[in-house]
XYZ file of C-alpha atoms in Angstrom:
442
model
C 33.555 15.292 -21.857
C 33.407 15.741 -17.750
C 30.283 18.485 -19.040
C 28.813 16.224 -20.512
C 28.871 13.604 -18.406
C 27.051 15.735 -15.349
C 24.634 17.216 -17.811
C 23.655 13.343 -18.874
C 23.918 12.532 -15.112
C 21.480 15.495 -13.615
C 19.106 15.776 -16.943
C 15.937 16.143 -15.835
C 15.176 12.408 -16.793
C 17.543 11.421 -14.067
C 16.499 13.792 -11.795
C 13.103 13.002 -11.355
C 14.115 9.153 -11.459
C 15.967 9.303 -8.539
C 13.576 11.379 -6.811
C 10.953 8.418 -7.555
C 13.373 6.133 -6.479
C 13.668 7.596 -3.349
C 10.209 7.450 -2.255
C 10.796 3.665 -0.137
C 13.524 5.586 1.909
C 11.162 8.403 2.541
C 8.442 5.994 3.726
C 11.197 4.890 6.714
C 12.213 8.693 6.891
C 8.903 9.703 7.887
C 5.538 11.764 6.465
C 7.865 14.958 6.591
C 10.358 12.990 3.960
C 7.354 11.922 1.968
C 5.516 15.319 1.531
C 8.824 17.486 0.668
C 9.592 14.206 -2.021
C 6.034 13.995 -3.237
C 5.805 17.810 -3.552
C 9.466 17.872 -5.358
C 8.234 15.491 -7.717
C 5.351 17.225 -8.773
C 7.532 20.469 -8.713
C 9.976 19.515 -11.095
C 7.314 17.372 -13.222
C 5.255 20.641 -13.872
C 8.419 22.563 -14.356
C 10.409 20.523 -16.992
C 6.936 18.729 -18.444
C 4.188 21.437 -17.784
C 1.216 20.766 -20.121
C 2.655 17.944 -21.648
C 1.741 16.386 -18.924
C -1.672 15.886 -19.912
C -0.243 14.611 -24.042
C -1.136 11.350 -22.731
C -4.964 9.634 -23.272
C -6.609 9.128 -20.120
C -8.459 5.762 -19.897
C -11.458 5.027 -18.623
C -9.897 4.490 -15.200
C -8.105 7.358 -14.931
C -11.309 9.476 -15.533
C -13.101 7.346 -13.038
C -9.417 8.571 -10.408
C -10.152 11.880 -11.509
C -13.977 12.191 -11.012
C -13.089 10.361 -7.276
C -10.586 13.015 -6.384
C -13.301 15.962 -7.741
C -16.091 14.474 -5.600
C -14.020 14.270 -2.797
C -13.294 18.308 -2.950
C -16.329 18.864 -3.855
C -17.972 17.064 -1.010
C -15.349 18.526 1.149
C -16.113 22.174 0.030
C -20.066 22.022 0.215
C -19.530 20.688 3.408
C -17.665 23.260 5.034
C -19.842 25.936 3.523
C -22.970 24.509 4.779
C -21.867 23.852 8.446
C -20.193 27.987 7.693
C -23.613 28.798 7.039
C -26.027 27.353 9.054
C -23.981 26.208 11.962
C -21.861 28.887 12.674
C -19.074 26.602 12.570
C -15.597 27.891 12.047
C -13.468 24.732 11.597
C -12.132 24.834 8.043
C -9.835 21.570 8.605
C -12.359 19.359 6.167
C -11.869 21.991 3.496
C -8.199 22.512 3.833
C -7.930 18.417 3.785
C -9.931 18.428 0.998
C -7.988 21.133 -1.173
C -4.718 19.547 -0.002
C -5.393 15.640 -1.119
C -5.629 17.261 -4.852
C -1.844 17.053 -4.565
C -2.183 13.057 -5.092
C -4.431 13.187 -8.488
C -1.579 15.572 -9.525
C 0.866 13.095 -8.418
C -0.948 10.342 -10.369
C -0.819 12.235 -13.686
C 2.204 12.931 -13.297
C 3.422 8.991 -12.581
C 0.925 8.125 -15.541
C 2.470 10.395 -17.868
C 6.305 9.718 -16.914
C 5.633 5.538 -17.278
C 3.824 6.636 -20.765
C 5.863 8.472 -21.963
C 9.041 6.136 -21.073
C 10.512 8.888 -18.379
C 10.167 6.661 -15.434
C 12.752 3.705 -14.673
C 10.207 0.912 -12.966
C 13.279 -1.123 -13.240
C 15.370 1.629 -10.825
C 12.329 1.919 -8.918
C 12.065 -1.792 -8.109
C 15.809 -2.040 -7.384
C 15.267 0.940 -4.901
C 12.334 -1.127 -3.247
C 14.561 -4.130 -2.984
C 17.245 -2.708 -1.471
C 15.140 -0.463 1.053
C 13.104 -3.299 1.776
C 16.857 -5.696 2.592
C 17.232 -2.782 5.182
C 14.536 -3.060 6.866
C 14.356 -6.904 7.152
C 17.720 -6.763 7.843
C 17.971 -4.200 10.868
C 14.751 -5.552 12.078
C 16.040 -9.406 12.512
C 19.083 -7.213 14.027
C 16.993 -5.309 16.580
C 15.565 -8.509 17.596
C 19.144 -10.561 18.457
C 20.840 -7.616 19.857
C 18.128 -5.363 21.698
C 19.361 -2.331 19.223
C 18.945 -1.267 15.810
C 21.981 -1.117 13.632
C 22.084 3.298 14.439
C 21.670 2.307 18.061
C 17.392 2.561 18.425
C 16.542 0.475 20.977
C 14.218 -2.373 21.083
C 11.181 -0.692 23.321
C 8.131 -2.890 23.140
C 8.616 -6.857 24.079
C 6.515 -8.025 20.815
C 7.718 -5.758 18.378
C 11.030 -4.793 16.850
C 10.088 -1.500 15.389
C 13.497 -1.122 13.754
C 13.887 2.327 12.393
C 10.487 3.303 12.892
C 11.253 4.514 16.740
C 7.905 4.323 18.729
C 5.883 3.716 15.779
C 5.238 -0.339 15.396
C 4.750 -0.192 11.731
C 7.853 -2.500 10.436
C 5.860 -5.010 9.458
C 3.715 -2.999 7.237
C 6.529 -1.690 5.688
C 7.905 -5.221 4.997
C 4.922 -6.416 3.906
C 4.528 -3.600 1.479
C 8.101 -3.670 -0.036
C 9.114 -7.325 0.465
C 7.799 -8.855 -2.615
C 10.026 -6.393 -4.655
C 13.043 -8.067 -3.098
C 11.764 -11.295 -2.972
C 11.510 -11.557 -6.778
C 14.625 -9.587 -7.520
C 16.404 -12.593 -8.434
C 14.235 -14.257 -10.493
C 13.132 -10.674 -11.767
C 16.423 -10.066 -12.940
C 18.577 -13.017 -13.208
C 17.781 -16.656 -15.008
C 15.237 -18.142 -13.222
C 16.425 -21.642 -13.979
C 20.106 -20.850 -12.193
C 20.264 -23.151 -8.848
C 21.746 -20.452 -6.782
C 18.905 -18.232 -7.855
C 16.209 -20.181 -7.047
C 18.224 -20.926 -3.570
C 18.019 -17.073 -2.915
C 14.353 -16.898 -3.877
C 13.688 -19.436 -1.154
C 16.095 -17.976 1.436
C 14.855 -14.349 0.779
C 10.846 -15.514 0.902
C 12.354 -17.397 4.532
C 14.127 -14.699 6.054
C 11.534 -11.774 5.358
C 8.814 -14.241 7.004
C 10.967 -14.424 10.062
C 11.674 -11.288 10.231
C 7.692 -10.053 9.867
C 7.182 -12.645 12.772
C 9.233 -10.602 14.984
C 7.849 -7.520 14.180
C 5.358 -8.568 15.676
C 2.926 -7.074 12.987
C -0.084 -10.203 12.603
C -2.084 -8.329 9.970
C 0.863 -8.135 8.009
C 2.053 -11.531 8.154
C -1.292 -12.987 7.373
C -1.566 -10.426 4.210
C 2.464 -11.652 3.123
C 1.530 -14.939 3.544
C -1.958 -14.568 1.247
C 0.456 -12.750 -1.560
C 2.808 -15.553 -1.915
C -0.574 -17.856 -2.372
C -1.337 -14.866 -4.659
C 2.036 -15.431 -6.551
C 1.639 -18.980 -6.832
C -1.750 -18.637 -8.510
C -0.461 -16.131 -11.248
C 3.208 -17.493 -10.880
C 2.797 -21.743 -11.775
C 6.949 -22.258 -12.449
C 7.280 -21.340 -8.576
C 4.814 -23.985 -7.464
C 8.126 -26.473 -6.236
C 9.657 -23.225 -4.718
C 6.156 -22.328 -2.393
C 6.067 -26.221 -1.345
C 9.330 -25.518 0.455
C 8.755 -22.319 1.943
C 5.334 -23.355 3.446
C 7.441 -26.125 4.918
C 10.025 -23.771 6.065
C 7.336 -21.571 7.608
C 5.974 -24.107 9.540
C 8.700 -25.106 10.960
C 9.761 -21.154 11.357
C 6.398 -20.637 13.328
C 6.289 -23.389 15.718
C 9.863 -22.809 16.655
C 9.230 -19.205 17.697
C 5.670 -20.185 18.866
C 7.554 -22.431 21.546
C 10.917 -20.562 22.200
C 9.325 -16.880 22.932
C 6.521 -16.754 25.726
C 5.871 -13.569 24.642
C 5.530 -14.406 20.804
C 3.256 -17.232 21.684
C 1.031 -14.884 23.941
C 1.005 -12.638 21.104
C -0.407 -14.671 18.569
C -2.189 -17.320 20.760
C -4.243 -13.899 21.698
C -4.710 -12.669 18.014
C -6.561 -16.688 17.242
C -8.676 -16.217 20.096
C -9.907 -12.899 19.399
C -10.257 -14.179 16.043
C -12.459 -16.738 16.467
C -14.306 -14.812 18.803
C -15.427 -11.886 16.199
C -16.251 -14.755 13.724
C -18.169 -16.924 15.955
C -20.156 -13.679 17.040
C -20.211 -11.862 13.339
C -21.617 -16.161 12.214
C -23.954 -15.785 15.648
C -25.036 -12.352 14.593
C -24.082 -11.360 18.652
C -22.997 -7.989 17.260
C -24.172 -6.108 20.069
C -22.228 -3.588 21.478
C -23.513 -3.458 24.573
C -24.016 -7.134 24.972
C -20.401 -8.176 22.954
C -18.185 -7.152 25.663
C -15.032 -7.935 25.241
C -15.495 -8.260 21.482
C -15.908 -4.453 21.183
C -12.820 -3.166 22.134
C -9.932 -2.635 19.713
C -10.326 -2.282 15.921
C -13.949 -4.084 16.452
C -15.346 -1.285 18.304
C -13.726 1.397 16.087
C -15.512 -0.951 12.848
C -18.476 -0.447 14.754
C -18.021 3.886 14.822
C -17.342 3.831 10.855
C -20.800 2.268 10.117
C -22.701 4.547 12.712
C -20.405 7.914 11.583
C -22.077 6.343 8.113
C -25.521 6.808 9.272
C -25.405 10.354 9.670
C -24.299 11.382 5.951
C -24.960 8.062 4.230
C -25.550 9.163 0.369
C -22.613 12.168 0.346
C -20.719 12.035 3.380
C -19.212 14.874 4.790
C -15.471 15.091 3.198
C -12.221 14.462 4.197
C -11.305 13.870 8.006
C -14.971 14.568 8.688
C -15.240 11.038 10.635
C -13.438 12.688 13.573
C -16.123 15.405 13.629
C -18.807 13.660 13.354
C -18.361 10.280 15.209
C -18.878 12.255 18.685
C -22.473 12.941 17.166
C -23.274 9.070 17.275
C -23.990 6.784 20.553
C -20.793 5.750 20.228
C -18.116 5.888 23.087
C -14.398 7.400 22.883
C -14.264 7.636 19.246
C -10.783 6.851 17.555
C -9.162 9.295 14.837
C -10.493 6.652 12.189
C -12.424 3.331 11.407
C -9.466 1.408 10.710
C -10.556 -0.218 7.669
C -10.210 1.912 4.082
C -13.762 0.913 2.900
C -15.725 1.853 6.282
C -13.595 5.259 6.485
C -14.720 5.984 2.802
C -18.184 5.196 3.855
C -18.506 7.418 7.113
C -16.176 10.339 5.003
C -17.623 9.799 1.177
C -20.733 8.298 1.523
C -22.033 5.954 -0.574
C -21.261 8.053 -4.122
C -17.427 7.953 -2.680
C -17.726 3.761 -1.707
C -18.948 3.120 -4.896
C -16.474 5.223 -6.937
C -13.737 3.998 -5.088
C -14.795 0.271 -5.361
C -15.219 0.326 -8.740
C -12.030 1.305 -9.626
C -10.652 -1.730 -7.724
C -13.457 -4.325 -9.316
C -12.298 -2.383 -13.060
C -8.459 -3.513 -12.435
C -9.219 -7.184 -10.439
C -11.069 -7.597 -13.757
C -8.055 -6.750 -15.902
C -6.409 -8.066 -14.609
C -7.441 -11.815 -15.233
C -8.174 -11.052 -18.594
C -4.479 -10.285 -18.840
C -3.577 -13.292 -16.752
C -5.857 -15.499 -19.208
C -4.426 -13.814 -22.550
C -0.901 -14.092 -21.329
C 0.388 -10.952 -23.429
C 3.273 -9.295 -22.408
C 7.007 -9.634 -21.922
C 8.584 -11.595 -18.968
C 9.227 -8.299 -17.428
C 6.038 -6.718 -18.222
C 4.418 -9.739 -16.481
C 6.347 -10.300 -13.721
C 6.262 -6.275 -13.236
C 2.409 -6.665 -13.501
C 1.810 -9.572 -11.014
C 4.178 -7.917 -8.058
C 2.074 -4.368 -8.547
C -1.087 -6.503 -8.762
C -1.046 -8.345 -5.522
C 0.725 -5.386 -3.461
C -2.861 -3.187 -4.812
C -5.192 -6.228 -4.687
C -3.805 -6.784 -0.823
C -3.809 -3.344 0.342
C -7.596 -2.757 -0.379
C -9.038 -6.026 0.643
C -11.774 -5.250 2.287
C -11.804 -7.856 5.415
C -8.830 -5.923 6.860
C -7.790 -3.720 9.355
C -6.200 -0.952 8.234
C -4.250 3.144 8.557
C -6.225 6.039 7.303
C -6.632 6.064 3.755
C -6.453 9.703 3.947
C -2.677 9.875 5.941
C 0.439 10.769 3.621
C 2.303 7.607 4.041
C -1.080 5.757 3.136
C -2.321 8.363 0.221
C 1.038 8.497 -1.741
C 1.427 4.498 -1.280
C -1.667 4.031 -2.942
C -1.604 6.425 -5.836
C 1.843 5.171 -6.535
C 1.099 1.682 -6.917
C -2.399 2.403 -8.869
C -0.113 4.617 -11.391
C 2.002 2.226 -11.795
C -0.550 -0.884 -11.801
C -2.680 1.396 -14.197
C -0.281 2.037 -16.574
C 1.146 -1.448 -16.569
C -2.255 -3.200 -16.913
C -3.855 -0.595 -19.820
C -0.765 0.234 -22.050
C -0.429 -1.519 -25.487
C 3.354 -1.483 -25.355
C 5.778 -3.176 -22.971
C 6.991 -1.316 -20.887
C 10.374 -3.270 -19.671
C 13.447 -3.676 -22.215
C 14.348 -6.977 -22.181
C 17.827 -7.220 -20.722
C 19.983 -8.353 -18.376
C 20.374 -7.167 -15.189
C 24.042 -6.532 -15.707
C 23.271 -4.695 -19.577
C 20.852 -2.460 -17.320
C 21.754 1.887 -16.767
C 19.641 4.405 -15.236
């Protein structure tokens, strides 16, 4: 019986589960934690699975993935050998890049095939977000009162509390990434209609607001606050719920905006810059030598993207090829990316790469709402559907700033949600079985 029991426990259906599972906690962990859980996954997947892997029938968006991730090492390869052979340059970073981001079409088969094929637990995999997400929220709000995480990290800049994430200011992002698992894991999987439920919902929506406030993040708190308007659109039984915490974050808001000078500075500085780019961008005062002010920060880096662009516009040059080539353009001190996905996939891919890319994102928007207008699906299913939905249609929308699309943490965030969201939006069967949260096993 106790044989069994571990053989059940550590089958090979388990095992990867848990590894997928674990991929929230690697995100705090660190890209180190990500590769070795990524590169496990895909391990293991080709080991127990190998060319059943591909059993599955790839849609029409998955071949427009795959013929992305080709280009891209293509690009990436003819690159290198050109600049080998006519420039005598040596640098083979674009083409090792290039080789190495293949790993993440091979994680998306993989992820495709396990929801397919009814291997992967979404339902253990949301759970694992929740719960990783509570952390976070949790230690961060803590960091904040107390001046120290709860494993003693200290609190070093004044406007953020970076929580686990050391040096790095990225809590925020994380939050905003992850919070809308825990947000709906009551009504996800609990009666919607129970008072005490619907009391959490609110209190969880409050508290991870608060808690992105002190992070100190603004990008992300404008981007959580557009996905609950997002959820209310696709979500109509939660319109009385949203009434309350709009009132809750106004009142949230102007009570830090008044108790913390340096909260206030912090956002009273992010309006005016604000309305500065759009009152030059509506002016057409683009300049960069007459903008000033305007052109430092993200602006200026915006700015580098479209004139790396100019240089390879039809094919770019491949991956990590904007750091190359940006020193070639008038532009001054060059940053290690555009920060914005669509101008970094323009100055690295080209226009063949943009459009690729971009129509993968227009294919699933449109889905999407024919979904949403059809209705089909279970509770789960839908719920499961509208969550993935937002967290992909948020991530890549385009007025943004933005990481490098091309960075671990960034790569395996997106192909995980776009399995996921894929497989979700395109299968014929429901993928949830609906239960209870307290019937539910691994």
């Amino acid at each position: 019986m106790m044989n069994y029991s571990l053989k059940s426990i550590f089958s090979k259906n388990n095992f990867i589960n848990i590894l997928i599972a674990l991929l929230p906690l690697s995100f705090i962990l660190g890209n180190l934690s990500i590769n070795i859980n990524v590169i496990l996954i895909i391990a293991l997947s080709i080991f127990f699975f190998n060319k059943d892997l591909f059993s599955f029938k790839f849609n029409f968006v998955d071949k427009i993935i795959i013929i992305f991730f080709l280009y891209l090492l293509f690009i990436g390869t003819f690159s290198t050998l050109y600049n080998i052979y006519f420039n005598d340059l040596e640098d083979y970073t674009v083409l090792f890049k290039s080789w190495a981001y293949l790993r993440f079409l091979i994680f998306y088969i993989i992820l495709r095939y396990l929801i397919y094929s009814n291997f992967l637990s979404l339902k253990l995999f949301f759970i694992s977000c929740s719960v990783c997400a509570l952390l976070v929220v949790s230690d961060v709000i803590f960091q904040f009162i107390f001046g120290v995480n709860i494993i003693g990290l200290e609190k070093i800049y004044p406007r953020h509390a970076t929580s686990f994430f050391g040096e790095e200011a990225i809590a925020g992002s994380y939050i905003q990434r992850f919070s809308l698992f825990l947000i709906f894991f009551p009504l996800f999987f609990f009666d919607n209609k129970n008072l005490i439920i619907k009391i959490s919902f609110i209190l969880l929506i409050t508290v991870t607001f608060f808690a992105l406030l002190v992070a100190g993040n603004r990008m992300p708190v404008i981007f959580f606050l557009f996905s609950i308007f997002l959820l209310l659109f696709f979500q109509k039984n939660l319109k009385k719920n949203l009434v309350l915490f709009l009132l809750f974050f106004c009142v949230i808001f102007t009570v830090m905006y008044n108790l913390f000078p340096q909260f206030k500075t912090h956002y009273k500085g992010f309006f005016i810059k604000s309305h500065r780019i759009v009152t030059s961008v509506m002016t057409r005062n683009v300049d960069p030598e007459n903008s000033g002010e305007l052109f430092r920060g993200h602006f200026k880096e915006f700015y580098a993207g479209y004139e790396t662009w100019k240089l390879n516009k039809i094919y770019g040059a491949g991956v990590k090829s904007f750091k190359y080539n940006c020193p070639k353009t008038n532009v001054i001190n060059c940053g290690p990316h555009p920060h914005n996905y669509y101008l970094e996939l323009m100055a690295n891919l080209g226009i063949i790469g943009l459009i690729l890319f971009i129509s993968i994102y227009l294919i699933i928007i449109f889905k999407q709402f024919l979904n949403f207008l059809k209705n089909k699906g279970s509770l789960y299913d839908e719920k499961s559907k509208n969550i993935i939905f937002i967290l992909f249609f948020v991530e890549f929308f385009p007025i943004k700033t933005t990481g490098s699309f091309f960075t671990t943490g960034n790569a395996t965030y997106f192909i995980l949600i776009l399995a996921i969201l894929v497989s979700l939006l395109f299968s014929k069967n429901n993928l949830f079985i609906e239960k209870s949260f307290s019937e539910y096993k691994l």
